[in-house]
Amino acid sequence: MLSFMTSPSSTPESASWLPAATFDNKIALVTGGGTGLGLQISRGLAALGATTVIASRDPNNHSELLAEAEREGWSLEAEVCDVREPKVVQACVDSVIGRHGRIDILVNNAAGNFVCPTERLSPNAWRSVLGIVLDGTFYVSQAVGKTMIQAKGGSILNVVATYAWTGMAGVVHSASAKAGVLAMTKTLAAEWASHGIRVNAIAPGPFESKGAAANLWPNEEVRKGMERAIPMKRFATTDEVAAQCLHLLAPVSDYISGECLVVDGGATLPPPFWEAGKRLKRKAAASE
Ligand code: HXC
Ligand code: NAP
């Protein structure tokens, strides 16, 4: 787990290993930036100098970070925005551009998810998750991408999940949407590289957040079962995942585009055929 003690107390753990001015003069937009992973990414960006705008549906989800930013002297603003609505997304992006002139960093972090057997999933339930994850990522990326093209540069990070390519029972909507976002990541990276725009993805394994806990591991038994299935036998911390998001957004990653970084404690590796640490015994030959 992350443990860096040398930073000033106001810098979150996920950001403390980067120079204090890493995102100075940058304008960042983080969807779903008021809760869970989005909150940790936004804290890190703001603590390291970016003017950070968090955008999601519920203004109650913005108040914690707005209050912290005021205490810490960070430049942080909030927009009420449902990423499923293209006109609302455009208005949100126009409002940020109106105030700051450009958006250098976009993090498509907003998501919706729940576990439901495919045969019981209603069309509206399917649409609801696809609308947030796939459509939402497209609407925001397109609206922000146009401004990045004009500004001749930018960096986009999409939060996906490893089941985008492994699949996972119970989340056909989210897995299908994240697979689409992964394809979008590589497509936009190829299309926009000539404009100086980098587009990457991060695929975390399970980490604790209110939204995920409520919808994916609603009781301790399920959570423990998930932990047992991870080779490192624990969830990631939100700080560990946010640290890698900041890494992909920082100038040190300026030559990385179209990549997807897996942060899952080895969960997508094949299980071992042989018991770890045990020497294999050869079967004795008949003549021995
Ligand atoms: C079956 C469900 C359901 C459930 C909702 N629906 N929850 N169906 N099982 N548990 C159905 C509803 O009945 C409805 O269909 C349709 O979905 C839309 O529901 P609403 O409640 O009206 O939707 P809305 O208010 O828009 O909320 C969207 C949401 C909600 C996705 C349903 O869960 C949400 O806002 N989530 C945001 C937070 C979140 O999910 N975070 C987790 C991220 S973790 P009908 O047909 O009845 O109208 C993650 C990756 C984890 O993404 C990876 C771990 C390995
Ligand atoms: P979370 O806290 O529930 O985050 C979801 C965020 O999305 C909330 O802030 C929510 O804010 C916002 N959101 C949902 N619908 C929206 C909409 N229509 N428009 C705008 N914003 C919307 O969950 P999290 O676990 O931190 O998830 C963050 C990201 O990590 C997601 O992309 C998720 O898929 C991914 N991920 C999570 C895990 C995990 O184990 N937790 C694993 C792999 C990947 P509002 O309610 O205010 O709109």
GROMACS .gro file of C-alpha atoms and ligand atoms in nm:
model
  391
    1MET     CA    1   0.000   0.000   0.000
    2LEU     CA    2   0.108   0.357  -0.055
    3SER     CA    3   0.300   0.515   0.226
    4PHE     CA    4   0.493   0.832   0.148
    5MET     CA    5   0.553   1.046   0.451
    6THR     CA    6   0.765   1.325   0.306
    7SER     CA    7   0.489   1.534   0.147
    8PRO     CA    8   0.316   1.835   0.300
    9SER     CA    9   0.016   1.720   0.507
   10SER     CA   10  -0.233   1.873   0.259
   11THR     CA   11  -0.116   1.653  -0.030
   12PRO     CA   12  -0.314   1.327  -0.054
   13GLU     CA   13  -0.114   1.002  -0.045
   14SER     CA   14  -0.196   0.927  -0.408
   15ALA     CA   15  -0.021   1.249  -0.516
   16SER     CA   16   0.261   1.280  -0.263
   17TRP     CA   17   0.520   1.105  -0.483
   18LEU     CA   18   0.484   1.363  -0.763
   19PRO     CA   19   0.642   1.712  -0.767
   20ALA     CA   20   0.411   1.973  -0.610
   21ALA     CA   21   0.379   2.169  -0.937
   22THR     CA   22   0.306   1.866  -1.161
   23PHE     CA   23  -0.029   2.005  -1.284
   24ASP     CA   24   0.031   2.379  -1.236
   25ASN     CA   25  -0.167   2.592  -1.485
   26LYS     CA   26  -0.364   2.288  -1.607
   27ILE     CA   27  -0.743   2.283  -1.629
   28ALA     CA   28  -0.892   1.942  -1.547
   29LEU     CA   29  -1.245   1.804  -1.578
   30VAL     CA   30  -1.330   1.487  -1.383
   31THR     CA   31  -1.671   1.324  -1.428
   32GLY     CA   32  -1.803   1.163  -1.111
   33GLY     CA   33  -1.527   1.361  -0.939
   34GLY     CA   34  -1.707   1.403  -0.606
   35THR     CA   35  -1.706   1.041  -0.484
   36GLY     CA   36  -1.489   0.728  -0.472
   37LEU     CA   37  -1.202   0.709  -0.718
   38GLY     CA   38  -1.305   1.030  -0.892
   39LEU     CA   39  -1.274   1.218  -0.565
   40GLN     CA   40  -0.921   1.085  -0.505
   41ILE     CA   41  -0.812   1.172  -0.859
   42SER     CA   42  -0.961   1.522  -0.825
   43ARG     CA   43  -0.793   1.576  -0.487
   44GLY     CA   44  -0.459   1.475  -0.638
   45LEU     CA   45  -0.495   1.698  -0.943
   46ALA     CA   46  -0.605   1.996  -0.733
   47ALA     CA   47  -0.334   1.943  -0.470
   48LEU     CA   48  -0.070   1.935  -0.746
   49GLY     CA   49  -0.182   2.264  -0.897
   50ALA     CA   50  -0.460   2.195  -1.149
   51THR     CA   51  -0.778   2.400  -1.157
   52THR     CA   52  -1.010   2.103  -1.122
   53VAL     CA   53  -1.378   2.085  -1.216
   54ILE     CA   54  -1.582   1.794  -1.086
   55ALA     CA   55  -1.903   1.708  -1.273
   56SER     CA   56  -2.189   1.476  -1.180
   57ARG     CA   57  -2.565   1.463  -1.124
   58ASP     CA   58  -2.598   1.517  -0.751
   59PRO     CA   59  -2.461   1.841  -0.601
   60ASN     CA   60  -2.461   1.676  -0.257
   61ASN     CA   61  -2.174   1.464  -0.387
   62HIS     CA   62  -1.969   1.779  -0.450
   63SER     CA   63  -1.984   1.944  -0.112
   64GLU     CA   64  -1.717   1.734   0.068
   65LEU     CA   65  -1.445   1.808  -0.187
   66LEU     CA   66  -1.549   2.172  -0.234
   67ALA     CA   67  -1.516   2.223   0.142
   68GLU     CA   68  -1.176   2.049   0.152
   69ALA     CA   69  -1.053   2.258  -0.143
   70GLU     CA   70  -1.156   2.577   0.033
   71ARG     CA   71  -0.969   2.469   0.348
   72GLU     CA   72  -0.658   2.372   0.149
   73GLY     CA   73  -0.661   2.668  -0.092
   74TRP     CA   74  -0.700   2.446  -0.400
   75SER     CA   75  -0.872   2.572  -0.714
   76LEU     CA   76  -1.174   2.343  -0.743
   77GLU     CA   77  -1.519   2.395  -0.893
   78ALA     CA   78  -1.827   2.177  -0.945
   79GLU     CA   79  -2.079   2.140  -1.228
   80VAL     CA   80  -2.411   1.957  -1.211
   81CYS     CA   81  -2.409   1.737  -1.521
   82ASP     CA   82  -2.571   1.413  -1.633
   83VAL     CA   83  -2.328   1.263  -1.885
   84ARG     CA   84  -2.615   1.075  -2.053
   85GLU     CA   85  -2.751   1.405  -2.190
   86PRO     CA   86  -2.544   1.543  -2.482
   87LYS     CA   87  -2.689   1.896  -2.452
   88VAL     CA   88  -2.621   1.906  -2.079
   89VAL     CA   89  -2.265   1.781  -2.141
   90GLN     CA   90  -2.209   2.051  -2.404
   91ALA     CA   91  -2.338   2.319  -2.166
   92CYS     CA   92  -2.103   2.190  -1.893
   93VAL     CA   93  -1.801   2.196  -2.126
   94ASP     CA   94  -1.900   2.543  -2.258
   95SER     CA   95  -1.923   2.668  -1.902
   96VAL     CA   96  -1.571   2.542  -1.815
   97ILE     CA   97  -1.429   2.682  -2.140
   98GLY     CA   98  -1.609   3.011  -2.075
   99ARG     CA   99  -1.437   3.045  -1.737
  100HIS     CA  100  -1.094   2.898  -1.815
  101GLY     CA  101  -1.049   2.903  -2.195
  102ARG     CA  102  -0.944   2.540  -2.232
  103ILE     CA  103  -0.949   2.190  -2.078
  104ASP     CA  104  -0.608   2.019  -2.063
  105ILE     CA  105  -0.710   1.705  -1.875
  106LEU     CA  106  -1.030   1.500  -1.895
  107VAL     CA  107  -1.099   1.199  -1.672
  108ASN     CA  108  -1.402   0.994  -1.776
  109ASN     CA  109  -1.467   0.831  -1.441
  110ALA     CA  110  -1.849   0.845  -1.403
  111ALA     CA  111  -2.017   0.506  -1.405
  112GLY     CA  112  -2.324   0.314  -1.300
  113ASN     CA  113  -2.333  -0.055  -1.224
  114PHE     CA  114  -2.521  -0.332  -1.044
  115VAL     CA  115  -2.523  -0.710  -1.051
  116CYS     CA  116  -2.816  -0.864  -1.238
  117PRO     CA  117  -2.852  -1.194  -1.426
  118THR     CA  118  -2.863  -1.116  -1.798
  119GLU     CA  119  -3.196  -1.292  -1.848
  120ARG     CA  120  -3.358  -1.059  -1.594
  121LEU     CA  121  -3.206  -0.730  -1.713
  122SER     CA  122  -3.475  -0.489  -1.845
  123PRO     CA  123  -3.411  -0.276  -2.155
  124ASN     CA  124  -3.416   0.034  -1.933
  125ALA     CA  125  -3.162  -0.117  -1.692
  126TRP     CA  126  -2.930  -0.203  -1.986
  127ARG     CA  127  -2.977   0.148  -2.131
  128SER     CA  128  -2.916   0.312  -1.797
  129VAL     CA  129  -2.565   0.166  -1.758
  130LEU     CA  130  -2.473   0.189  -2.128
  131GLY     CA  131  -2.597   0.550  -2.123
  132ILE     CA  132  -2.366   0.652  -1.839
  133VAL     CA  133  -2.058   0.449  -1.929
  134LEU     CA  134  -2.047   0.426  -2.308
  135ASP     CA  135  -2.261   0.716  -2.432
  136GLY     CA  136  -2.146   0.943  -2.149
  137THR     CA  137  -1.778   0.880  -2.218
  138PHE     CA  138  -1.836   0.952  -2.587
  139TYR     CA  139  -2.038   1.272  -2.534
  140VAL     CA  140  -1.785   1.419  -2.290
  141SER     CA  141  -1.481   1.307  -2.493
  142GLN     CA  142  -1.625   1.453  -2.814
  143ALA     CA  143  -1.722   1.787  -2.657
  144VAL     CA  144  -1.387   1.823  -2.476
  145GLY     CA  145  -1.189   1.670  -2.766
  146LYS     CA  146  -1.304   1.946  -3.004
  147THR     CA  147  -1.163   2.207  -2.766
  148MET     CA  148  -0.840   2.009  -2.721
  149ILE     CA  149  -0.798   1.993  -3.099
  150GLN     CA  150  -0.829   2.373  -3.113
  151ALA     CA  151  -0.581   2.406  -2.825
  152LYS     CA  152  -0.346   2.155  -2.995
  153GLY     CA  153  -0.311   1.920  -2.701
  154GLY     CA  154  -0.458   1.747  -2.401
  155SER     CA  155  -0.480   1.425  -2.209
  156ILE     CA  156  -0.783   1.200  -2.161
  157LEU     CA  157  -0.805   0.911  -1.915
  158ASN     CA  158  -1.093   0.661  -1.923
  159VAL     CA  159  -1.166   0.442  -1.622
  160VAL     CA  160  -1.259   0.091  -1.736
  161ALA     CA  161  -1.251  -0.251  -1.566
  162THR     CA  162  -1.066  -0.572  -1.650
  163TYR     CA  163  -1.393  -0.747  -1.736
  164ALA     CA  164  -1.392  -0.532  -2.052
  165TRP     CA  165  -1.185  -0.818  -2.202
  166THR     CA  166  -1.227  -1.107  -1.954
  167GLY     CA  167  -1.607  -1.071  -1.921
  168MET     CA  168  -1.774  -1.130  -1.584
  169ALA     CA  169  -2.099  -1.300  -1.491
  170GLY     CA  170  -2.370  -1.062  -1.368
  171VAL     CA  171  -2.250  -0.738  -1.526
  172VAL     CA  172  -2.320  -0.777  -1.899
  173HIS     CA  173  -2.421  -0.409  -1.928
  174SER     CA  174  -2.109  -0.271  -1.758
  175ALA     CA  175  -1.870  -0.520  -1.923
  176SER     CA  176  -2.011  -0.442  -2.269
  177ALA     CA  177  -1.994  -0.068  -2.203
  178LYS     CA  178  -1.637  -0.080  -2.067
  179ALA     CA  179  -1.528  -0.290  -2.368
  180GLY     CA  180  -1.669  -0.013  -2.586
  181VAL     CA  181  -1.483   0.250  -2.385
  182LEU     CA  182  -1.158   0.053  -2.425
  183ALA     CA  183  -1.211   0.044  -2.804
  184MET     CA  184  -1.293   0.417  -2.791
  185THR     CA  185  -0.969   0.481  -2.600
  186LYS     CA  186  -0.754   0.319  -2.868
  187THR     CA  187  -0.954   0.469  -3.154
  188LEU     CA  188  -0.935   0.825  -3.021
  189ALA     CA  189  -0.567   0.778  -2.934
  190ALA     CA  190  -0.501   0.686  -3.298
  191GLU     CA  191  -0.725   0.961  -3.435
  192TRP     CA  192  -0.611   1.248  -3.214
  193ALA     CA  193  -0.237   1.179  -3.168
  194SER     CA  194  -0.162   1.423  -3.451
  195HIS     CA  195  -0.340   1.693  -3.247
  196GLY     CA  196  -0.114   1.628  -2.948
  197ILE     CA  197  -0.391   1.455  -2.755
  198ARG     CA  198  -0.313   1.144  -2.550
  199VAL     CA  199  -0.593   0.899  -2.465
  200ASN     CA  200  -0.536   0.621  -2.213
  201ALA     CA  201  -0.736   0.389  -1.991
  202ILE     CA  202  -0.692   0.242  -1.647
  203ALA     CA  203  -0.845  -0.090  -1.543
  204PRO     CA  204  -0.862  -0.129  -1.167
  205GLY     CA  205  -0.962  -0.444  -0.987
  206PRO     CA  206  -1.211  -0.405  -0.702
  207PHE     CA  207  -1.159  -0.117  -0.457
  208GLU     CA  208  -1.390   0.012  -0.186
  209SER     CA  209  -1.637   0.288  -0.280
  210LYS     CA  210  -1.992   0.355  -0.161
  211GLY     CA  211  -2.137   0.302  -0.509
  212ALA     CA  212  -1.952  -0.024  -0.572
  213ALA     CA  213  -2.015  -0.160  -0.222
  214ALA     CA  214  -2.389  -0.090  -0.249
  215ASN     CA  215  -2.424  -0.238  -0.597
  216LEU     CA  216  -2.156  -0.509  -0.625
  217TRP     CA  217  -2.065  -0.644  -0.279
  218PRO     CA  218  -2.369  -0.563  -0.065
  219ASN     CA  219  -2.257  -0.796   0.216
  220GLU     CA  220  -1.935  -0.911   0.382
  221GLU     CA  221  -1.963  -1.267   0.248
  222VAL     CA  222  -1.954  -1.153  -0.116
  223ARG     CA  223  -1.671  -0.911  -0.041
  224LYS     CA  224  -1.461  -1.181   0.130
  225GLY     CA  225  -1.523  -1.419  -0.162
  226MET     CA  226  -1.398  -1.153  -0.405
  227GLU     CA  227  -1.086  -1.093  -0.194
  228ARG     CA  228  -1.009  -1.466  -0.187
  229ALA     CA  229  -1.017  -1.472  -0.568
  230ILE     CA  230  -0.746  -1.203  -0.593
  231PRO     CA  231  -0.388  -1.342  -0.582
  232MET     CA  232  -0.282  -1.055  -0.351
  233LYS     CA  233  -0.584  -1.139  -0.127
  234ARG     CA  234  -0.703  -0.782  -0.089
  235PHE     CA  235  -0.881  -0.504  -0.274
  236ALA     CA  236  -0.679  -0.211  -0.408
  237THR     CA  237  -0.697   0.107  -0.204
  238THR     CA  238  -0.853   0.404  -0.380
  239ASP     CA  239  -0.523   0.588  -0.327
  240GLU     CA  240  -0.328   0.316  -0.510
  241VAL     CA  241  -0.556   0.341  -0.813
  242ALA     CA  242  -0.566   0.722  -0.808
  243ALA     CA  243  -0.184   0.732  -0.792
  244GLN     CA  244  -0.165   0.538  -1.121
  245CYS     CA  245  -0.427   0.769  -1.277
  246LEU     CA  246  -0.211   1.069  -1.185
  247HIS     CA  247   0.092   0.886  -1.325
  248LEU     CA  248  -0.080   0.844  -1.664
  249LEU     CA  249  -0.190   1.209  -1.664
  250ALA     CA  250   0.147   1.353  -1.554
  251PRO     CA  251   0.410   1.483  -1.803
  252VAL     CA  252   0.626   1.175  -1.727
  253SER     CA  253   0.373   0.981  -1.941
  254ASP     CA  254   0.377   1.223  -2.234
  255TYR     CA  255   0.481   0.946  -2.478
  256ILE     CA  256   0.211   0.699  -2.366
  257SER     CA  257  -0.114   0.687  -2.562
  258GLY     CA  258  -0.372   0.418  -2.642
  259GLU     CA  259  -0.256   0.217  -2.339
  260CYS     CA  260  -0.462   0.049  -2.068
  261LEU     CA  261  -0.291   0.010  -1.730
  262VAL     CA  262  -0.416  -0.281  -1.519
  263VAL     CA  263  -0.411  -0.226  -1.141
  264ASP     CA  264  -0.571  -0.543  -1.005
  265GLY     CA  265  -0.333  -0.728  -0.771
  266GLY     CA  266  -0.288  -1.000  -1.034
  267ALA     CA  267  -0.660  -1.086  -1.050
  268THR     CA  268  -0.659  -1.132  -1.428
  269LEU     CA  269  -0.361  -1.367  -1.425
  270PRO     CA  270  -0.438  -1.735  -1.475
  271PRO     CA  271  -0.455  -1.928  -1.146
  272PRO     CA  272  -0.139  -2.137  -1.082
  273PHE     CA  273  -0.142  -2.502  -1.195
  274TRP     CA  274   0.117  -2.584  -0.929
  275GLU     CA  275   0.107  -2.504  -0.559
  276ALA     CA  276   0.331  -2.203  -0.499
  277GLY     CA  277   0.655  -2.282  -0.311
  278LYS     CA  278   0.622  -2.662  -0.339
  279ARG     CA  279   0.881  -2.864  -0.529
  280LEU     CA  280   0.725  -3.101  -0.784
  281LYS     CA  281   0.796  -3.468  -0.717
  282ARG     CA  282   0.866  -3.686  -1.018
  283LYS     CA  283   0.661  -4.006  -1.035
  284ALA     CA  284   0.895  -4.298  -0.962
  285ALA     CA  285   0.977  -4.503  -1.275
  286ALA     CA  286   0.878  -4.876  -1.265
  287SER     CA  287   1.249  -4.987  -1.261
  288GLU     CA  288   1.340  -4.758  -0.963
  289HXC     C1  289  -3.175  -0.496  -1.163
  289HXC     C2  290  -3.180  -0.266  -1.165
  289HXC     C3  291  -3.099  -0.260  -1.048
  289HXC     C4  292  -3.058  -0.384  -0.991
  289HXC     C5  293  -3.146  -0.057  -1.111
  289HXC     N1  294  -3.206  -0.138  -1.199
  289HXC     N2  295  -3.079  -0.129  -1.019
  289HXC     N3  296  -3.216  -0.381  -1.222
  289HXC     N4  297  -3.097  -0.500  -1.051
  289HXC     N5  298  -2.980  -0.388  -0.881
  289HXC     C6  299  -3.289  -0.100  -1.311
  289HXC     C7  300  -3.415  -0.027  -1.266
  289HXC     O1  301  -3.515  -0.117  -1.225
  289HXC     C8  302  -3.453   0.047  -1.395
  289HXC     O2  303  -3.513  -0.039  -1.489
  289HXC     C9  304  -3.318   0.086  -1.454
  289HXC     O3  305  -3.221  -0.004  -1.394
  289HXC    C10  306  -3.279   0.228  -1.420
  289HXC     O4  307  -3.288   0.244  -1.279
  289HXC     P1  308  -3.290   0.386  -1.209
  289HXC     O5  309  -3.277   0.364  -1.063
  289HXC     O6  310  -3.405   0.468  -1.260
  289HXC     O7  311  -3.158   0.450  -1.272
  289HXC     P2  312  -3.076   0.577  -1.232
  289HXC     O8  313  -3.143   0.655  -1.122
  289HXC     O9  314  -3.046   0.644  -1.357
  289HXC    O10  315  -2.941   0.513  -1.165
  289HXC    C11  316  -2.843   0.450  -1.242
  289HXC    C12  317  -2.793   0.320  -1.175
  289HXC    C13  318  -2.749   0.345  -1.028
  289HXC    C14  319  -2.679   0.268  -1.261
  289HXC    C15  320  -2.906   0.219  -1.174
  289HXC    O11  321  -2.701   0.224  -0.973
  289HXC    C16  322  -2.642   0.451  -1.015
  289HXC    O12  323  -2.671   0.571  -1.021
  289HXC     N6  324  -2.516   0.412  -0.992
  289HXC    C17  325  -2.403   0.508  -0.974
  289HXC    C18  326  -2.302   0.454  -0.876
  289HXC    C19  327  -2.247   0.318  -0.914
  289HXC    O13  328  -2.315   0.231  -0.966
  289HXC     N7  329  -2.118   0.298  -0.883
  289HXC    C20  330  -2.053   0.170  -0.901
  289HXC    C21  331  -1.937   0.183  -0.988
  289HXC     S1  332  -1.836   0.035  -0.976
  289HXC     P3  333  -3.673  -0.049  -1.507
  289HXC    O14  334  -3.691  -0.144  -1.622
  289HXC    O15  335  -3.727  -0.103  -1.378
  289HXC    O16  336  -3.723   0.090  -1.537
  289HXC    C22  337  -1.809  -0.018  -1.132
  289HXC    C23  338  -1.710  -0.128  -1.155
  289HXC    C24  339  -1.695  -0.226  -1.045
  289HXC    O17  340  -1.857   0.034  -1.224
  289HXC    C25  341  -1.603  -0.343  -1.088
  289HXC    C26  342  -1.575  -0.440  -0.979
  289HXC    C27  343  -1.489  -0.556  -1.024
  290NAP     P1  344  -1.873   0.572  -0.738
  290NAP     O1  345  -1.813   0.645  -0.624
  290NAP     O2  346  -2.011   0.522  -0.727
  290NAP     O3  347  -1.857   0.667  -0.866
  290NAP     C1  348  -1.948   0.683  -0.965
  290NAP     C2  349  -1.958   0.831  -0.994
  290NAP     O4  350  -2.026   0.849  -1.117
  290NAP     C3  351  -2.036   0.909  -0.888
  290NAP     O5  352  -1.963   1.022  -0.847
  290NAP     C4  353  -2.163   0.953  -0.960
  290NAP     O6  354  -2.203   1.082  -0.915
  290NAP     C5  355  -2.115   0.956  -1.105
  290NAP     N1  356  -2.223   0.936  -1.200
  290NAP     C6  357  -2.305   0.829  -1.209
  290NAP     N2  358  -2.394   0.847  -1.308
  290NAP     C7  359  -2.365   0.967  -1.363
  290NAP     C8  360  -2.421   1.042  -1.470
  290NAP     N3  361  -2.525   0.996  -1.539
  290NAP     N4  362  -2.366   1.162  -1.501
  290NAP     C9  363  -2.261   1.210  -1.431
  290NAP     N5  364  -2.203   1.144  -1.328
  290NAP    C10  365  -2.257   1.025  -1.295
  290NAP     O7  366  -1.787   0.448  -0.780
  290NAP     P2  367  -1.630   0.418  -0.797
  290NAP     O8  368  -1.617   0.279  -0.750
  290NAP     O9  369  -1.546   0.526  -0.741
  290NAP    O10  370  -1.617   0.417  -0.954
  290NAP    C11  371  -1.533   0.506  -1.025
  290NAP    C12  372  -1.490   0.443  -1.154
  290NAP    O11  373  -1.410   0.327  -1.128
  290NAP    C13  374  -1.604   0.396  -1.243
  290NAP    O12  375  -1.574   0.421  -1.378
  290NAP    C14  376  -1.608   0.247  -1.217
  290NAP    O13  377  -1.667   0.176  -1.323
  290NAP    C15  378  -1.460   0.218  -1.205
  290NAP     N6  379  -1.424   0.093  -1.138
  290NAP    C16  380  -1.460   0.074  -1.008
  290NAP    C17  381  -1.420  -0.044  -0.945
  290NAP    C18  382  -1.451  -0.068  -0.800
  290NAP    O14  383  -1.426  -0.179  -0.753
  290NAP     N7  384  -1.504   0.027  -0.725
  290NAP    C19  385  -1.349  -0.141  -1.016
  290NAP    C20  386  -1.316  -0.117  -1.150
  290NAP    C21  387  -1.355   0.001  -1.210
  290NAP     P3  388  -2.356   1.131  -0.910
  290NAP    O15  389  -2.434   1.024  -0.842
  290NAP    O16  390  -2.349   1.260  -0.836
  290NAP    O17  391  -2.398   1.150  -1.054
   0.00000   0.00000   0.00000
